[in-house]
Short mmCIF file of C-alpha atoms in Angstrom, two decimals:
data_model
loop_
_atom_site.label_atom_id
_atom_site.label_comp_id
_atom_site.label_asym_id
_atom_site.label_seq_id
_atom_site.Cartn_x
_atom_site.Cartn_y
_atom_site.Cartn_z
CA UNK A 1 134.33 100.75 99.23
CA UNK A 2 131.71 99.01 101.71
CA UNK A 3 129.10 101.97 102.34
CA UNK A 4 128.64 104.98 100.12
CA UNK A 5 128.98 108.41 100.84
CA UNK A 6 125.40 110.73 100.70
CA UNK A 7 124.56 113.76 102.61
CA UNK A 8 123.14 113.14 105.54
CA UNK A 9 124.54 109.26 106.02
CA UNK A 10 127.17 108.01 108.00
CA UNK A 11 130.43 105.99 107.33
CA UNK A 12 132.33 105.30 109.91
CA UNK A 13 133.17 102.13 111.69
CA UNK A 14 131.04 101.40 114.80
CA UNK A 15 133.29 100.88 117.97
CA UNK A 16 129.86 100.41 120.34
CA UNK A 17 126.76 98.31 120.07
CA UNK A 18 123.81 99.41 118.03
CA UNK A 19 120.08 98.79 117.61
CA UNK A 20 120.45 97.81 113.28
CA UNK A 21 117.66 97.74 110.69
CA UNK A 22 118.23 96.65 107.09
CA UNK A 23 116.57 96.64 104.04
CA UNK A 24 116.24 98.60 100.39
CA UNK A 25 113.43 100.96 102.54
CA UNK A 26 112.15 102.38 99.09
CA UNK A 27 110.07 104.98 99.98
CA UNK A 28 109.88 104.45 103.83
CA UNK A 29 106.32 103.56 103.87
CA UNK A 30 104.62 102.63 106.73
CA UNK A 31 105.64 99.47 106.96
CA UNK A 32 109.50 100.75 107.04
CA UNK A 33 107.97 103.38 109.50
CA UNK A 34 106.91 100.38 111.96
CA UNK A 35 110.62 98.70 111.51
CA UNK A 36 112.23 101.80 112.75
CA UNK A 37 109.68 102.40 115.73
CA UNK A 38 110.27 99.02 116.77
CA UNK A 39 114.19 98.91 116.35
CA UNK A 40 114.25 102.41 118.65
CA UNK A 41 111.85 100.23 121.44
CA UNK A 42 114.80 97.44 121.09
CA UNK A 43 117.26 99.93 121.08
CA UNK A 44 117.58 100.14 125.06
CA UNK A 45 119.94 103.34 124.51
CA UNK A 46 121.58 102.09 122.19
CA UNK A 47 122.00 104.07 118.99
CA UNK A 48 119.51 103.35 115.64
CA UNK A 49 121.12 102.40 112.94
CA UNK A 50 119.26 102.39 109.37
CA UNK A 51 121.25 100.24 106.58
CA UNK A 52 119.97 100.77 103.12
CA UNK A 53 121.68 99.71 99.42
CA UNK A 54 122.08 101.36 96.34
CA UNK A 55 122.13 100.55 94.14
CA UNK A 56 119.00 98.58 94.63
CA UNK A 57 120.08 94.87 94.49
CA UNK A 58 118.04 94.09 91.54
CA UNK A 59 119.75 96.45 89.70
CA UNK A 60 123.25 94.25 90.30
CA UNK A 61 121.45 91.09 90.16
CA UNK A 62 118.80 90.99 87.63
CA UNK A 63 118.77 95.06 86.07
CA UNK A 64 115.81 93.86 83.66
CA UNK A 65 113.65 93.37 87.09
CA UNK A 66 115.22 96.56 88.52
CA UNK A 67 111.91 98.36 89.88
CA UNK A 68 111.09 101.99 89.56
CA UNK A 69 112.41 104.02 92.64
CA UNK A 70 110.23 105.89 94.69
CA UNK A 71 112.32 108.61 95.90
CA UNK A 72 116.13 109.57 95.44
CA UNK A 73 118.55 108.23 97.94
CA UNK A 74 119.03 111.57 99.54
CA UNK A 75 115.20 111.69 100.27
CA UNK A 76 115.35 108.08 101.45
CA UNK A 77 118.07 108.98 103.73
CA UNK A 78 116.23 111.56 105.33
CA UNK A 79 112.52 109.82 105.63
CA UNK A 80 115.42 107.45 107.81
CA UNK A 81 115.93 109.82 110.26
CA UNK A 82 113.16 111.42 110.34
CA UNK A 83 111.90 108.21 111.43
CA UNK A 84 113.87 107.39 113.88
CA UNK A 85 117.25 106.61 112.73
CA UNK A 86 120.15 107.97 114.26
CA UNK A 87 122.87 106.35 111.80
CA UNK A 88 122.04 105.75 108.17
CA UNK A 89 124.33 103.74 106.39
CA UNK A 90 124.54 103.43 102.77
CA UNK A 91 125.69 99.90 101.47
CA UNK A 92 127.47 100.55 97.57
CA UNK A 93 125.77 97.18 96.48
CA UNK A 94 127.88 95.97 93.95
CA UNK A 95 128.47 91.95 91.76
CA UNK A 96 131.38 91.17 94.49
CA UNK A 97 128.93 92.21 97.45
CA UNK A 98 126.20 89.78 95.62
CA UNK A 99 128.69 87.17 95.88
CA UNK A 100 128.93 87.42 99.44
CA UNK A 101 127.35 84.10 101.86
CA UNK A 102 124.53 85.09 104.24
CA UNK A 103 127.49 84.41 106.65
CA UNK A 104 130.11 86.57 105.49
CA UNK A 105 127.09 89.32 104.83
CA UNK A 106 126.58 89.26 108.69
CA UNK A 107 130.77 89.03 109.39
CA UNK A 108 131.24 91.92 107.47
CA UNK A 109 128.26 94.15 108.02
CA UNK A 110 126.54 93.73 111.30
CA UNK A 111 129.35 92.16 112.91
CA UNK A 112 132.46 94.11 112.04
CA UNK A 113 131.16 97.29 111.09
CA UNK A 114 128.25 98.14 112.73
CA UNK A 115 129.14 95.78 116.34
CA UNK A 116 125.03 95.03 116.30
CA UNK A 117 123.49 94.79 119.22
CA UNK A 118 120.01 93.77 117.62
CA UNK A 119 118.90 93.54 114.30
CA UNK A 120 115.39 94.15 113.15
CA UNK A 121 114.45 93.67 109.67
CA UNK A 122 111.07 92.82 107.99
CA UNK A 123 109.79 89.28 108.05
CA UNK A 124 110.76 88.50 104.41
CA UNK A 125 113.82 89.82 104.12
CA UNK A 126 116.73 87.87 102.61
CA UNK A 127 119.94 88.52 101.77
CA UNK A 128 123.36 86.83 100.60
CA UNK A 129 124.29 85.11 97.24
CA UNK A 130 121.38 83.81 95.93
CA UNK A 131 119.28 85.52 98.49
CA UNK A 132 120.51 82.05 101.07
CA UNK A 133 119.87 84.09 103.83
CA UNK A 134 116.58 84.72 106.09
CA UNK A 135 115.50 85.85 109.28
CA UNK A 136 116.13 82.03 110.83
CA UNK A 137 119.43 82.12 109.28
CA UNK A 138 120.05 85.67 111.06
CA UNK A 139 118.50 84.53 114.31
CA UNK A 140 121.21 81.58 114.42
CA UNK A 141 123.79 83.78 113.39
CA UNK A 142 123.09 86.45 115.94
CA UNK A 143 123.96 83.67 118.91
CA UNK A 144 127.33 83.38 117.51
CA UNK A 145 128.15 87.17 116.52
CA UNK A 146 126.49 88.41 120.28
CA UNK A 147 123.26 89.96 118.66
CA UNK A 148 119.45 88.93 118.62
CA UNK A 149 117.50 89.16 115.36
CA UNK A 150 113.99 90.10 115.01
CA UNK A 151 111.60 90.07 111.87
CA UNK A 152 108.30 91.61 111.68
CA UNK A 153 105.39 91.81 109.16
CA UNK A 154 104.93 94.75 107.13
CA UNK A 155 101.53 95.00 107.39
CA UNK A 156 98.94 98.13 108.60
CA UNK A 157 95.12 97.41 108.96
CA UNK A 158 95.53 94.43 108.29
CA UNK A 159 96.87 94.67 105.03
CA UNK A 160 100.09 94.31 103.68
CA UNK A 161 102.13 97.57 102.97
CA UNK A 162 105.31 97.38 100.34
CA UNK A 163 106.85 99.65 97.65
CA UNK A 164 105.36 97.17 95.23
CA UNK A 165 102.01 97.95 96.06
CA UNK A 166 102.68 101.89 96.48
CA UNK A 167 104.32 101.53 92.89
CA UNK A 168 100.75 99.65 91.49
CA UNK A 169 99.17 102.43 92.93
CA UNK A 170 101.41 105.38 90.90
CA UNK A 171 100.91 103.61 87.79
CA UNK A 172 97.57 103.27 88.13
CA UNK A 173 97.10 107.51 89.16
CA UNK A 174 96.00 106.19 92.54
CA UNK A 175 97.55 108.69 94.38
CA UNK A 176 95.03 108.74 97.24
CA UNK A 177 95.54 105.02 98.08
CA UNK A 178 99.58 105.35 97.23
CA UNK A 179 99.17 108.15 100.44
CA UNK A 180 97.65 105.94 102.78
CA UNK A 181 100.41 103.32 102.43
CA UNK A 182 103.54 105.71 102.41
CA UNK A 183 101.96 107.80 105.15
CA UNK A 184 102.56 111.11 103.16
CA UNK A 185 101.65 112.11 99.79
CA UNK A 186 104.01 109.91 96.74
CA UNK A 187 106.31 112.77 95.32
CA UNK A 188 109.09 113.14 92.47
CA UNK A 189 111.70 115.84 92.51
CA UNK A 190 114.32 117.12 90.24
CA UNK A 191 116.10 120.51 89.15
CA UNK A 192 113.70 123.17 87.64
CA UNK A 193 114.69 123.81 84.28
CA UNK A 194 113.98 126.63 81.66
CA UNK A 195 110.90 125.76 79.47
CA UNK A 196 109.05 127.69 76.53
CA UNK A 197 107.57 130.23 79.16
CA UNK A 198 104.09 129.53 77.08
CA UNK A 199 102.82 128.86 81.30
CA UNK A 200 104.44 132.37 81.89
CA UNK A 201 102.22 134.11 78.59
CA UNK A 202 99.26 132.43 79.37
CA UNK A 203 99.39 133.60 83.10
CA UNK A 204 100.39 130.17 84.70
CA UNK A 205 103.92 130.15 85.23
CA UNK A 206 105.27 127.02 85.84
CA UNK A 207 108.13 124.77 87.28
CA UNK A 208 109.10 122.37 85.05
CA UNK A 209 111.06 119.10 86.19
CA UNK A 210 112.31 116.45 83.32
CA UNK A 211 111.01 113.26 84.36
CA UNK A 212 113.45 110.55 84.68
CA UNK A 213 111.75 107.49 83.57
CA UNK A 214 113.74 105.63 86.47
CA UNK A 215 111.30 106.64 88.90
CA UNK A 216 107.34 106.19 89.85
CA UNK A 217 105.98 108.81 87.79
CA UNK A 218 101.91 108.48 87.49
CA UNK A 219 100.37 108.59 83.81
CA UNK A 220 100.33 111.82 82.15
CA UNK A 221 97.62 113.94 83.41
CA UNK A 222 96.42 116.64 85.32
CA UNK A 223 96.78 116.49 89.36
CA UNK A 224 96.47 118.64 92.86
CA UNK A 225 99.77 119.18 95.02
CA UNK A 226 102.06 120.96 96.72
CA UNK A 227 105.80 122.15 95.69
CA UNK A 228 108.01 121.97 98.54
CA UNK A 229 111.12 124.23 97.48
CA UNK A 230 111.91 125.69 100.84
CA UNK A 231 108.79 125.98 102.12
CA UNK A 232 105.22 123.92 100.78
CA UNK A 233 103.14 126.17 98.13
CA UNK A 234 99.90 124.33 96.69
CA UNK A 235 99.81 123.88 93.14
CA UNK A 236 98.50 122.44 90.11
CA UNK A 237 100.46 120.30 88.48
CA UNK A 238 100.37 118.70 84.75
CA UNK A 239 102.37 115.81 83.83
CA UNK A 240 102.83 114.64 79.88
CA UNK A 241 104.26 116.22 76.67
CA UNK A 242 102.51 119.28 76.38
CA UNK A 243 100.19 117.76 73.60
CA UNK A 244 98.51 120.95 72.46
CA UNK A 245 102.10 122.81 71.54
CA UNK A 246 102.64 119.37 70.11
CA UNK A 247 105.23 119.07 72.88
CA UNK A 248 108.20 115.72 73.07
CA UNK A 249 109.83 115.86 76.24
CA UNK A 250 107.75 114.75 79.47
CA UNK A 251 107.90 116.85 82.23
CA UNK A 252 106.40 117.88 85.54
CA UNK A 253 105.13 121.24 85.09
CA UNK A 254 104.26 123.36 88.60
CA UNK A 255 101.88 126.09 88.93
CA UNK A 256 101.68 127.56 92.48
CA UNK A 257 98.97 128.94 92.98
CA UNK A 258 98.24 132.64 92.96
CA UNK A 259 102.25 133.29 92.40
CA UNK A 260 103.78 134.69 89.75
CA UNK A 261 106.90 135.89 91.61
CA UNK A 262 108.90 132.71 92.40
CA UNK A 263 111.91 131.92 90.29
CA UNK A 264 113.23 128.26 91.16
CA UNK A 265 115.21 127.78 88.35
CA UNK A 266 117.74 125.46 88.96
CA UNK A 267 116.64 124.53 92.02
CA UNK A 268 115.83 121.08 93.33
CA UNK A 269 112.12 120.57 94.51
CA UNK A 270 110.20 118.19 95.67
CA UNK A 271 106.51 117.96 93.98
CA UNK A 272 103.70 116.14 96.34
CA UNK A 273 100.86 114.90 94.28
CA UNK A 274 97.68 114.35 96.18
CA UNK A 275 95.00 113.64 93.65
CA UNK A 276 94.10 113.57 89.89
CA UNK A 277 92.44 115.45 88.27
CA UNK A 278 91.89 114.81 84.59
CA UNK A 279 93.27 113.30 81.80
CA UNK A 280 95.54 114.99 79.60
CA UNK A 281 94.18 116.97 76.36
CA UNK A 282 95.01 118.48 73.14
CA UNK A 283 93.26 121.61 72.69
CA UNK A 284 92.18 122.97 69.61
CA UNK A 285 92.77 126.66 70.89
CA UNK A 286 94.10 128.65 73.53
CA UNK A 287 90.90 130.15 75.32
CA UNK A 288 89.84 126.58 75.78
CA UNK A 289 92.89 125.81 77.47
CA UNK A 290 92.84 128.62 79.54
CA UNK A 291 89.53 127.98 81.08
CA UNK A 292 90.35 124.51 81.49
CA UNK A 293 93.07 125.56 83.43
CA UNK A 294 91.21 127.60 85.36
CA UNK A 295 88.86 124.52 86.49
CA UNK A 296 92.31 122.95 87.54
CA UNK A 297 93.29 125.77 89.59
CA UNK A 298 89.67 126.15 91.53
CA UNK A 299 89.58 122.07 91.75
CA UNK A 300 93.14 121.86 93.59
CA UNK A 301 91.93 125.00 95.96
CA UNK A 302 88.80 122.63 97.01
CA UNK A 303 91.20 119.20 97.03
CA UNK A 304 93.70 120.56 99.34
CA UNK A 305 90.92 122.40 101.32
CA UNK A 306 92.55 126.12 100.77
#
C-alpha cells in the first residue's frame, strides 16, 4: 500500500488540484514551519497538502545511518496541521518505493495521487533511486505533469535550521538552543508505566516513561519541563538509571510539581524539556537526595518563571 494509515492523516486519492509539500519533516522545525507557510501563500485556495515517509528513508536504504527520530509519527502528523496543512499524507516507504525513478516518484505521487497543483519542498531535497532526483529535475517535470515546483532554503537568522542540527543539540543537553530551532521546547513521549514507587515514599511521585533508544533522548541528567497529559503541568524531570537504587532500565521520570494526586498510568504523555539542570548522581544516602531534589524542584519553579 502507497500511503499509511495514522490518526489524523489522510488517504484518499485526490480528484482536485492541491498546493503539495514533501519531505521526512522530522520534528517540524522552523525551517519545515517556513515550507508550510509558504506552500499555504502558493496555495491560491487550493488545499495544503503535507507528504511525509515512514519509515524514514534511511531506514530502507542505509538502516546503519538511520537517524534518531525526533518525535513519533502521530506527533509529526499533528505539528503538520497545526502548521498549516490541511491533508497529511503518510508515504509507507518501503525497498520497491526506493527503487522507484525521480520520474515515476512524481507519476505516481504528485501526479496521480495527489493531482499537484504546486509543489514546494526545501532546496536540498532529493528523492528517487539513488536520490536522482532534485528540485531542477522537479521543476522540469512539473511542465509536463501541469504543476510548478518551488524549493526554498531552510534557513532562520541567517542560519541554517535541520533535524540534524536540533539532534547535535539533544545529544549535547542543549536544550535551550534545540528550542530556538524547533520553535517549541524538544520533547519525548511514551506510556507511563508502574515503577518502584521509591518517588511516591520519598514524596516525589513520578511518571516514568521507558526510553526507546530510537529517539533523541538528551544524556542522563537532571532537567526543567512541563508534562503535557491533557493539559501542561511543570515538572522536574530526571533522566538515567536511577544510579543511587543501583537502577538498569533508563527512563524518564516526571515529577509535577506540587501534585501528588495525578495517576497517568498507562497513559501516553508528552514530556517538554526546557533546560538542564545537573548531572546525574549516586547518593550515598537518602536525606542527601532529598534535599537535592528539593534544589531541583525550586530551580525548575525559577526556569519556567512559576
Amino acid at each position: 500500500m502507497m500511503w499509511r494509515e495514522v490518526a489524523g492523516a489522510t488517504t484518499q486519492t485526490r480528484t482536485r488540484p492541491a498546493a503539495v509539500t514533501i519531505g521526512t519533516f522530522d520534528g517540524v522545525h522552523r525551517g519545515h514551519q517556513h515550507v508550510l507557510a509558504r506552500t499555504r501563500e502558493l496555495a491560491d485556495g487550493a488545499p495544503v497538502v503535507a507528504v511525509t515517509f515512514d519509515p524514514h528513508p534511511m531506514a530502507v536504504v542505509r538502516p546503519e545511518h538511520e537517524p534518531r527520530k525526533l518525535t513519533t509519527l502521530e506527533r509529526r502528523v499533528e505539528l503538520l496541521h497545526e502548521h498549516g496543512a490541511d491533508e497529511v499524507r503518510v508515504l509507507a516507504f518501503s525497498t520497491e518505493m526506493s527503487g522507484w525513478s525521480p520520474e515515476e516518484f512524481v507519476e505516481r505521487v504528485l501526479a496521480d495521487q495527489l493531482h499537484s497543483g504546486v509543489v514546494v519542498v526545501g532546496e536540498k531535497f532529493r528523492f528517487g533511486h539513488k536520490a536522482a532526483g532534485d528540485v531542477a529535475f522537479l521543476a522540469r517535470a512539473g511542465e509536463g505533469h501541469g504543476f510548478t515546483a518551488v524549493g526554498l532554503p531552510l534557513v532562520g537568522d541567517g542560519e541554517i535550521l535541520s533535524s540534524t542540527r536540533v539532534r547535535a543539540h539533544v545529544a549535547a543537553g542543549e536544550l535551550r538552543e534545540a528550542a530556538e530551532v524547533l520553535g517549541r521546547p524538544h520533547e519525548v513521549s511514551g506510556v507511563v508505566t508502574r515503577g518502584e514507587q521509591r518517588g511516591r515514599e520519598l514524596g516525589f511521585p513520578t511518571a516514568n516513561v521507558p526510553v526507546d533508544e530510537s529517539y533523541a533522548v538528551p544524556p542522563d541528567g537532571v532537567y526543567a519541563g512541563w508534562v503535557v497529559a491533557g493539559q501542561r503541568l511543570p515538572a522536574a524531570i530526571s533522566i538515567g538509571t536511577n544510579p543511587t537504587f543501583d537502577g538498569v532500565e533508563r527512563r524518564v521520570e516526571s515529577y509535577v510539581l506540587d501534585r501528588t494526586d495525578l495517576n497517568l498510568y498507562d497513559q501516553v504523555i508528552r514530556v517538554e524539556l526546557v533546560e538542564h539542570l545537573r548531572g546525574m548522581v549516586k547518593f550515598e544516602g537518602i536525606d542527601a537526595l532529598i534535599e537535592t531534589m528539593n534544589g531541583d524542584v525550586e530551580k525548575t519553579r525559577v526556569i519556567l518563571e512559576l
